[in-house]
Structure formats: structure tokens, C-alpha cells
CSV table of C-alpha atoms and ligand atoms in Angstrom, one decimal:
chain,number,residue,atom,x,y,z
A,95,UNK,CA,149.6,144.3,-13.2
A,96,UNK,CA,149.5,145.6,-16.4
A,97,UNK,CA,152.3,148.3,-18.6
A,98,UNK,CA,154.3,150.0,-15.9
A,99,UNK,CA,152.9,153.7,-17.2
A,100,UNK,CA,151.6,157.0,-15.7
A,101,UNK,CA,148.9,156.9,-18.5
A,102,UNK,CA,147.2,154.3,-15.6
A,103,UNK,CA,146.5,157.6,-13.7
A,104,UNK,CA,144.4,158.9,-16.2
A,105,UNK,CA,144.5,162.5,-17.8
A,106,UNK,CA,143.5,166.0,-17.0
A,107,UNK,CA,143.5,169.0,-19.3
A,108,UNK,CA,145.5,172.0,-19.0
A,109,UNK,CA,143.2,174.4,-20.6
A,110,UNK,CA,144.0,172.7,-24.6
A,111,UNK,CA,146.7,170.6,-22.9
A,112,UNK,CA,145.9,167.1,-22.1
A,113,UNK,CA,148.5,165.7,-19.8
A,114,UNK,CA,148.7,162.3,-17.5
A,115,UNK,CA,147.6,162.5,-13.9
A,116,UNK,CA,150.7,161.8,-12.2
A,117,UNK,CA,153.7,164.0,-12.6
A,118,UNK,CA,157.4,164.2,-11.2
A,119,UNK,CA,158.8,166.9,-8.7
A,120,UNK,CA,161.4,168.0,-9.0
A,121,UNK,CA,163.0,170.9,-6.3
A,122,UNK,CA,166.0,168.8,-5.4
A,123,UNK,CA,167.0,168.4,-9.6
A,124,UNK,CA,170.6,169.3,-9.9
A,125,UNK,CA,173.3,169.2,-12.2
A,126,UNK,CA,174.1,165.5,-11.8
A,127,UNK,CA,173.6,162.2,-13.5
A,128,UNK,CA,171.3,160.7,-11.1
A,129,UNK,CA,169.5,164.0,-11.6
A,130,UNK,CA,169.3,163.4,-15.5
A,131,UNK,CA,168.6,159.8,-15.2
A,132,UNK,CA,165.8,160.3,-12.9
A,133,UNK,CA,164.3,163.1,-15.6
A,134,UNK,CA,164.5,160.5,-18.5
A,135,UNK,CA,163.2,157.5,-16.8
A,136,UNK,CA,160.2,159.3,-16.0
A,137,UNK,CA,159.6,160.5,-19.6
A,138,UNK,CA,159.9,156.9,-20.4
A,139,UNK,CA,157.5,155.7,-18.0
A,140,UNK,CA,155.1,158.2,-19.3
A,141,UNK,CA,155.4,161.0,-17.4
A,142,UNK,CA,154.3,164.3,-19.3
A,143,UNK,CA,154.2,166.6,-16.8
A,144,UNK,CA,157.0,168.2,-15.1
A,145,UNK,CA,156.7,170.7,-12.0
A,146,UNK,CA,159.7,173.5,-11.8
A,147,UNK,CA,160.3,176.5,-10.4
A,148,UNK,CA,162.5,179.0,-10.8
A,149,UNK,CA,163.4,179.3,-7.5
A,150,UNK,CA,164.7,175.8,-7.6
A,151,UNK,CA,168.2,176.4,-8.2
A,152,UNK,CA,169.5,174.1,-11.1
A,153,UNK,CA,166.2,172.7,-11.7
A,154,UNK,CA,165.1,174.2,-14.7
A,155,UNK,CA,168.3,174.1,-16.7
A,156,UNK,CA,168.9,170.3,-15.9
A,157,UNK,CA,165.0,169.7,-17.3
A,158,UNK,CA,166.0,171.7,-20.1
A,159,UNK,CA,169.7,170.6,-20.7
A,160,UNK,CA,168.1,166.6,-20.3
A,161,UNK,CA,164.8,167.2,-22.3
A,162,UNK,CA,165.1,169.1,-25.1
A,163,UNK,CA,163.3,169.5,-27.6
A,164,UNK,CA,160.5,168.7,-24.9
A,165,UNK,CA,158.1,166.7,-27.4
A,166,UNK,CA,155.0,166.1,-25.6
A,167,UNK,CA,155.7,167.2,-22.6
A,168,UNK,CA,154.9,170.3,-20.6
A,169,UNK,CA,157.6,171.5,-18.2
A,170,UNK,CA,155.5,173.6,-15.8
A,171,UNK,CA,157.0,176.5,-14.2
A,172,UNK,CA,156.7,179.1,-11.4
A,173,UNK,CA,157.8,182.4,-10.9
A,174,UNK,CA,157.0,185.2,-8.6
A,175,UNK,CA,157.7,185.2,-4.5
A,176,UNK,CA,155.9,187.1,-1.9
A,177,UNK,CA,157.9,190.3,-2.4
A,178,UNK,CA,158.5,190.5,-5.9
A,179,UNK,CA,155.4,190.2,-8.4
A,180,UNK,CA,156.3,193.6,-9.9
A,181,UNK,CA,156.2,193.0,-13.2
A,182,UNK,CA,160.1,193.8,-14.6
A,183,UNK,CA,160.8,191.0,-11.6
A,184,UNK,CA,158.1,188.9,-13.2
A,185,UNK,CA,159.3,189.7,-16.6
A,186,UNK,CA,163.1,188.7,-16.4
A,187,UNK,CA,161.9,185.3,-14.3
A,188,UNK,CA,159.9,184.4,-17.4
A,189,UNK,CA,162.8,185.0,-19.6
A,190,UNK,CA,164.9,183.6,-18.0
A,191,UNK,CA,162.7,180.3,-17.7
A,192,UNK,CA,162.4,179.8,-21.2
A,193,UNK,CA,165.9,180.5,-22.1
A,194,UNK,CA,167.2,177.9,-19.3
A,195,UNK,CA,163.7,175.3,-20.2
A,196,UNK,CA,165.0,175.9,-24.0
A,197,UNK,CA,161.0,176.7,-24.8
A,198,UNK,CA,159.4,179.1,-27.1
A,199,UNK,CA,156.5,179.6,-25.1
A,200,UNK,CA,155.8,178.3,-21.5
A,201,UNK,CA,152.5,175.8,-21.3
A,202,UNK,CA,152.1,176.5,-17.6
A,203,UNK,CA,153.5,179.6,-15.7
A,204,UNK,CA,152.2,179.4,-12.1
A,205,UNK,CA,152.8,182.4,-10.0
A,206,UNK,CA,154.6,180.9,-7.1
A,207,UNK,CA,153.5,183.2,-4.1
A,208,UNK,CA,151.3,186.4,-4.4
A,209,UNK,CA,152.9,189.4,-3.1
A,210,UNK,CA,150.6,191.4,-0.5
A,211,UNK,CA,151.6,194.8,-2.0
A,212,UNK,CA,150.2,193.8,-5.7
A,213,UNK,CA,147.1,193.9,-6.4
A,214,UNK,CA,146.7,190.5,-7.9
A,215,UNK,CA,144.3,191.6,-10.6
A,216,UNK,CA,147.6,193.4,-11.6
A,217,UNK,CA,149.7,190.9,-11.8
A,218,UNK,CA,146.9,189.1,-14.2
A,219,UNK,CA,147.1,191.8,-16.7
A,220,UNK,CA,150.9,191.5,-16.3
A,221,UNK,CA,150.2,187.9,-17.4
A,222,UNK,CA,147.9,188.7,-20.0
A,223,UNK,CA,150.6,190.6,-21.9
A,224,UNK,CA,152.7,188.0,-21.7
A,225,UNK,CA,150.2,185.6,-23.2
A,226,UNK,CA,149.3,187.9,-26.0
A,227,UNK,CA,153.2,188.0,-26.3
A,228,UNK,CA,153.1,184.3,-26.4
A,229,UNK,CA,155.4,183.8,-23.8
A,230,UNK,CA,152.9,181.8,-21.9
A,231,UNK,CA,150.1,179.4,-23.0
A,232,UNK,CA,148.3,179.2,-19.4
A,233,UNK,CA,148.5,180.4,-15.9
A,234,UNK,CA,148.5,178.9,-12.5
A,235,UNK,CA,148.6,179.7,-9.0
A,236,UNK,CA,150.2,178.3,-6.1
A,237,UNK,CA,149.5,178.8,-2.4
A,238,UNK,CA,146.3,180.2,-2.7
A,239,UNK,CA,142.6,180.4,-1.3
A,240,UNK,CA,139.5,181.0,-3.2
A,241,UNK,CA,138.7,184.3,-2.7
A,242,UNK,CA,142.5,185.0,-4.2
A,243,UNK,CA,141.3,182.4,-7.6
A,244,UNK,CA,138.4,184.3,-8.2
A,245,UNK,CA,140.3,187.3,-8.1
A,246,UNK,CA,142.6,185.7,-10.3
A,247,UNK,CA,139.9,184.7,-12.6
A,248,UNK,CA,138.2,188.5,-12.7
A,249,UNK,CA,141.0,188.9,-15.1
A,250,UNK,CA,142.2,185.6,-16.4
A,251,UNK,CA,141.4,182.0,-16.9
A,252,UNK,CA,143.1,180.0,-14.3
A,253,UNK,CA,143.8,176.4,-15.7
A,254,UNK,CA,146.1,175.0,-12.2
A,255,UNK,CA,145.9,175.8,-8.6
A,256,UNK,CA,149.0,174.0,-6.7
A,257,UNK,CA,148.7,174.0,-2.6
A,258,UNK,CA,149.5,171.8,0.1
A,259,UNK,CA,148.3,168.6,0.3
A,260,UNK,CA,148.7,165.0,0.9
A,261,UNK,CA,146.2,162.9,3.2
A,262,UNK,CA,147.5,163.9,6.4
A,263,UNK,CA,147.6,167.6,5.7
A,264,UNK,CA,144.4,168.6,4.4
A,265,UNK,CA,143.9,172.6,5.6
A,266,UNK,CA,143.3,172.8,1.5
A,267,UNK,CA,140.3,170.7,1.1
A,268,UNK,CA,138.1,173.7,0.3
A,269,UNK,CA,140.5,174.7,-2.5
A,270,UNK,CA,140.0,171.3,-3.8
A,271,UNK,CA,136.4,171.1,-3.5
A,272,UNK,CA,136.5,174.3,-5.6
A,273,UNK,CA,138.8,173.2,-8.5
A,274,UNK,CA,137.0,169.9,-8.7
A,275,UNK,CA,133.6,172.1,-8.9
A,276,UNK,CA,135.2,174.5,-11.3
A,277,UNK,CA,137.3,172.4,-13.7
A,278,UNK,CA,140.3,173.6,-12.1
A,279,UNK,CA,143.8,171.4,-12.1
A,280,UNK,CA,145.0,170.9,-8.8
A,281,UNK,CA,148.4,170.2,-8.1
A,282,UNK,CA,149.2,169.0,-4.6
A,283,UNK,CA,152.6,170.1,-3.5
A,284,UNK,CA,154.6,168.1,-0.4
A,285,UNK,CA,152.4,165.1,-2.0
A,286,UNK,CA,154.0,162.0,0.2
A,287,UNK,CA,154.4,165.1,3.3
A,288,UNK,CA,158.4,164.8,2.4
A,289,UNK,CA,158.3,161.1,2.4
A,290,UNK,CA,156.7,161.4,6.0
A,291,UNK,CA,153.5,160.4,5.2
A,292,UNK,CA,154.3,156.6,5.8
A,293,UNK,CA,153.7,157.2,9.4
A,294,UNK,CA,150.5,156.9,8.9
A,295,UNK,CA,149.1,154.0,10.6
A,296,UNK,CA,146.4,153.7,8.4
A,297,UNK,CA,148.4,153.8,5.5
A,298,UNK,CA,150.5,150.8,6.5
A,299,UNK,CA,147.6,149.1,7.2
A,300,UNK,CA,146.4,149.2,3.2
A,301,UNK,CA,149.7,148.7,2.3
A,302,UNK,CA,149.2,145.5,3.7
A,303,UNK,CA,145.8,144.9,2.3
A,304,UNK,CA,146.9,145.8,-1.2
A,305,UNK,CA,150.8,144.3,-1.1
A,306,UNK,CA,152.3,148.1,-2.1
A,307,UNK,CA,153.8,150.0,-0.1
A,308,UNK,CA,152.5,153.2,2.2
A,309,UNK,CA,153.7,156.0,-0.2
A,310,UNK,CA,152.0,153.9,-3.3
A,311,UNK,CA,148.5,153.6,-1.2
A,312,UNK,CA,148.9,157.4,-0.8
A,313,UNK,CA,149.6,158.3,-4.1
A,314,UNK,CA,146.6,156.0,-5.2
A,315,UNK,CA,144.3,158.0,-2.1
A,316,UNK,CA,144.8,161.3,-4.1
A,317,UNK,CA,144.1,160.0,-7.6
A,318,UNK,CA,140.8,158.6,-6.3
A,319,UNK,CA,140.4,162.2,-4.3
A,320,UNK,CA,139.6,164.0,-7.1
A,321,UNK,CA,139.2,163.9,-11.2
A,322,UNK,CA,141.1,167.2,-11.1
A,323,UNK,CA,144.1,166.1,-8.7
A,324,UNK,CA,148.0,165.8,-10.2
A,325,UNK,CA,150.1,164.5,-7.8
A,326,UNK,CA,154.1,165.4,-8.3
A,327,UNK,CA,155.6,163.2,-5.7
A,328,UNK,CA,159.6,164.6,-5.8
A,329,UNK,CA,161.9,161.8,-6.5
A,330,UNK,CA,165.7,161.3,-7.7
A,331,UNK,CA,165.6,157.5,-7.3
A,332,UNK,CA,165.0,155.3,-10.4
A,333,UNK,CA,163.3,152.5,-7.9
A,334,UNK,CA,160.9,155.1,-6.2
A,335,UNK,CA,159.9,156.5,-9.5
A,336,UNK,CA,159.2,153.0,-10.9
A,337,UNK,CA,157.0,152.5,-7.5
A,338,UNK,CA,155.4,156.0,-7.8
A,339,UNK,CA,153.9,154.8,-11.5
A,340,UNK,CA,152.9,151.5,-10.1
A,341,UNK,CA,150.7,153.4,-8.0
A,342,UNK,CA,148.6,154.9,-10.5
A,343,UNK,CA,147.1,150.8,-11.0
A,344,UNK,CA,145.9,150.7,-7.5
A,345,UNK,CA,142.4,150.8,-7.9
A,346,UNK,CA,141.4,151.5,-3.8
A,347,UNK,CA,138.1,150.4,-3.4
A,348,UNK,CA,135.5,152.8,-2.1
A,349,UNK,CA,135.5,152.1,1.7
A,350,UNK,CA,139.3,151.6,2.0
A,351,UNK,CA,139.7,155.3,0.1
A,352,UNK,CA,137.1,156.3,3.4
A,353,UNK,CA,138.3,155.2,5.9
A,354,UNK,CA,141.6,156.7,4.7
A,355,UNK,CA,139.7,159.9,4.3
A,356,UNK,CA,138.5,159.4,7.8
A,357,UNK,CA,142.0,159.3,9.3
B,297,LIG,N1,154.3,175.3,-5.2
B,297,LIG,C1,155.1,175.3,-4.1
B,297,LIG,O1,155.2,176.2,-3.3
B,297,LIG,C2,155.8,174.0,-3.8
B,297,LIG,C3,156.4,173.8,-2.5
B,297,LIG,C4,157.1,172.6,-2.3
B,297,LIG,C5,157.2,171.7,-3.3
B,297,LIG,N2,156.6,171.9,-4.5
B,297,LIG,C6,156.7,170.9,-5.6
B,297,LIG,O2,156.2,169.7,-5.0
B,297,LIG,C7,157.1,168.6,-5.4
B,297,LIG,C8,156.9,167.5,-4.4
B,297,LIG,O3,157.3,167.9,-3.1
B,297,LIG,P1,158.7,167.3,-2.4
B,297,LIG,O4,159.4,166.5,-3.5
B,297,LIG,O5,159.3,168.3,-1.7
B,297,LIG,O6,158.0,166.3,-1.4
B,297,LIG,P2,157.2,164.9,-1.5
B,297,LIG,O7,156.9,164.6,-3.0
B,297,LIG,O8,156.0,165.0,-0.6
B,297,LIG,O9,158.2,163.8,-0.9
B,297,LIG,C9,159.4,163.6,-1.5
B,297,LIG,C10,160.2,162.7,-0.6
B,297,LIG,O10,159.6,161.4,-0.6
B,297,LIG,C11,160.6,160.5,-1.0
B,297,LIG,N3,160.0,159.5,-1.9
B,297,LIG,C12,159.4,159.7,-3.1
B,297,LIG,N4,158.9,158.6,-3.7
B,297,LIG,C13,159.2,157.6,-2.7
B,297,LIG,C14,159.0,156.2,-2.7
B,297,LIG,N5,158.3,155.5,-3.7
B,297,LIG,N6,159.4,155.5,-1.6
B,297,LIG,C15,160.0,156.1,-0.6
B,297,LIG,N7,160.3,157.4,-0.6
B,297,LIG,C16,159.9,158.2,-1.6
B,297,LIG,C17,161.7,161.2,-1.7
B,297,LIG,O11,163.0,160.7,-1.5
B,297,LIG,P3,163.8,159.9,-2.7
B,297,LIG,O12,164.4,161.0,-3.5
B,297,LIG,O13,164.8,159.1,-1.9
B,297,LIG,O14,162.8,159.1,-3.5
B,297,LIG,C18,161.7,162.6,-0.9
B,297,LIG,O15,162.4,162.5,0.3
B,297,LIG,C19,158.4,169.3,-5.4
B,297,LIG,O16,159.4,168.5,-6.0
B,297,LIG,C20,158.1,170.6,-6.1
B,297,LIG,O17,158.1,170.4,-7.5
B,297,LIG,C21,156.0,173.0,-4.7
């Protein structure tokens, strides 16, 4: 095997942002040392992009407390529930993101859930004004379908799409086909399924085939899904970060990666 580096995933681009294709979640970040060790290792290994919220409690002030000045690395970040996209909500959760991220601007603000009672083309013009403020560079959405992006993208460009995903939970697969169509990021969230993706039998069985381990063959599965795909498995372990790069060398070969698909 060769360096031990997320640059073996590949790249996508974030509108002018060109980041690798594997990323680190992180919604159990707190203010601890494994925390902050887990954050720098990854940077090490080569690991550009970093998924937050700011609904994750300490998250976003451990990335910024541990990464700043964040050189080269884009510290995505989500705002906005299903009951408050009204924009003074909005407003203070982007201030306060870049105050706690220690940024000037935001690269990626993804809004987290779309509340029912705004009309989304609303809350687009809401982020409009905050680009033209420079506050953010590019939006995102999460938990989405496509009639909800093209909305979206009446108003704005969309550069990332984050849904549920891993192999075994695949109710998503038409928001993928669309991003890959439309040049769209797409960031799978629950990745591994929590970790319970390994009880896939077919999983074991190419972690056999390929001496890895099940979470490293499905890591490798959604690389090969799509061009467009991130993955952000969520880790606070040095050792399962260290395996979660590894798996960006797995090259699965084409009937393997289908009968995976198949499962
Ligand atoms: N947009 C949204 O609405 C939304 C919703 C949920 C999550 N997210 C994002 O998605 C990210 C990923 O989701 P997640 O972290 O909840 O779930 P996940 O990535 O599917 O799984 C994380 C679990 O897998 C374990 N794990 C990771 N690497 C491993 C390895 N190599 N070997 C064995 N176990 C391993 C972790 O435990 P260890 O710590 O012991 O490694 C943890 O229990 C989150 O961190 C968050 O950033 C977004």
C-alpha cells in the first residue's frame, strides 16, 4: 500500500473549492483531548474537509479552538432546523458559526433541515444576502429530495446535497443519481449506518477477499458509487481514522462493487 492519505480518494470541487473525497464527522466532537487529537490527525492524514453543525454542541468551537487558522481546509457547517429558517434565527446561527469556527467567511453553509412554513426560495434569498455579505462562499442542503434542490436552485447555486446514505440504506439513491447528473457534491450522512453497517454479510465477505475490514470495504463501495460522493464517516479514534484513510486505496473491482450493490 502506498502513503497513508485521503488524497487516495480523489477530489471533488466545492463550487471554486477543491477538496479530498473523504472527510471526517464529527457530531460527537467535544471539548476533550481525544477530541482534539482525533481533529489533528486527520488534518495530517490529509483530510480537508470537515463536516459540523451547529447543532452539535461543542463541535464547532473544538474545530475552531484545534484548527485555527484553518489553512486549506474547509470546515463545513449547518444551520437551520425544521422550525426555525426565519432568517434573524438563520442570521445569529451563522454568526455565531464563524465566531466559534474562528472564520471570516464560511466555504460551506448547508441548511440543516428546511422548515415547512418557509418558503425555501425564501430562505435562498436569505442566503444570498449573506453571500453578497460575504459571510458565506457556498450553500448546501441536507435532508432533501429533488424537487426541494431545484427549488433551491431557482434561486441559488447549490454546490452540496448531504442525505442519508450508506450501502444498506439507500431510500436516497435518486438524490444521488441527480447530483452525480448535475455536478452536485453529495455528502452521505450515517456513512458506516453508526458503525452498524458491518452486519452486512456481504460486507464481511469482501473484507475477506480484500484483507480490510467491513467498514473499510464500505467506505471504498461509496467512493466507487459515485464521482460526486464525500463520505464523512464520524470517528474519535486515532486507529479508526488511520483505517478510514486506508480505505480510500481499496480499489474494488467492478463485480465485487455489484454484487455489493446488489445486496
Ligand atoms: N446532515 C445531517 O442531518 C446529519 C445527520 C447525522 C450525521 N451527520 C454527519 O454525518 C457524520 C457521520 O455520521 P455518524 O458519525 O453519526 O455515523 P457513521 O459515520 O455512520 O458511524 C460512526 C460510528 O462508526 C464507528 N467507526 C468509525 N470508523 C470506524 C472503524 N474504522 N472501525 C470501527 N468502527 C468505526 C464510530 O465509532 P468510533 O468513534 O469508536 O470510531 C461510530 O460509532 C456525523 O459525524 C455528522 O457530521 C449529518
Amino acid at each position: 500500500m502506498g502513503q497513508l492519505t485521503a488524497k487516495n480518494a480523489g477530489i471533488v470541487k466545492l463550487g471554486d473549492i477543491t477538496v479530498n473525497r473523504l472527510g471526517l464527522g464529527t457530531n460527537r466532537i467535544a471539548d476533550n483531548n481525544e477530541s482534539r487529537a482525533a481533529l489533528k490527525r486527520a488534518v495530517e492524514l490529509g483530510i480537508n474537509f470537515i463536516d459540523t453543525a451547529a447543532k452539535y454542541g461543542q463541535s464547532e468551537m473544538v474545530i475552531g479552538q484545534t484548527l485555527a487558522p484553518p489553512r486549506g481546509l474547509v470546515a463545513a457547517t449547518k444551520g437551520g432546523w425544521s422550525d426555525d429558517n426565519d432568517p434573524a434565527s438563520l442570521q445569529s446561527q451563522i454568526d455565531n458559526s464563524l465566531e466559534l469556527l474562528r472564520l471570516r467567511q464560511l466555504p460551506l453553509w448547508l441548511l440543516h433541515r428546511i422548515d415547512p412554513k418557509v418558503p425555501i426560495e425564501q430562505t435562498m434569498n436569505f442566503l444570498k444576502s449573506q453571500q453578497a455579505a460575504g459571510k458565506i462562499r457556498h450553500i448546501g442542503l441536507s435532508g432533501v429530495t429533488i424537487d426541494q434542490i431545484e427549488a433551491a436552485r431557482s434561486a441559488v447555486d447549490i454546490v452540496a446535497v448531504e442525505n442519508h446514505y450508506n450501502l444498506m440504506e439507500r431510500e436516497h439513491d435518486d438524490v444521488l443519481e441527480y447530483c452525480t447528473r448535475e455536478g452536485i457534491v453529495f455528502i452521505p450522512f450515517f456513512p458506516l449506518r453508526s458503525g452498524s453497517v458491518t452486519l452486512n454479510r456481504r460486507l464481511q465477505e469482501m473484507a475477506d477477499k480484500y484483507q480490510s475490514s467491513p467498514i473499510q470495504i464500505a467506505i471504498a463501495w461509496l467512493l466507487k458509487r459515485s464521482p460526486v460522493m464525500l463520505p464523512i464517516p464520524g470517528t474519535l479514534s486515532i486507529e479508526h481514522l488511520e483505517a478510514n484513510v486506508a480505505a480510500a486505496s481499496i480499489k474494488l473491482e467492478e463485480d465485487d462493487y455489484h454484487y455489493l450493490l446488489g445486496y
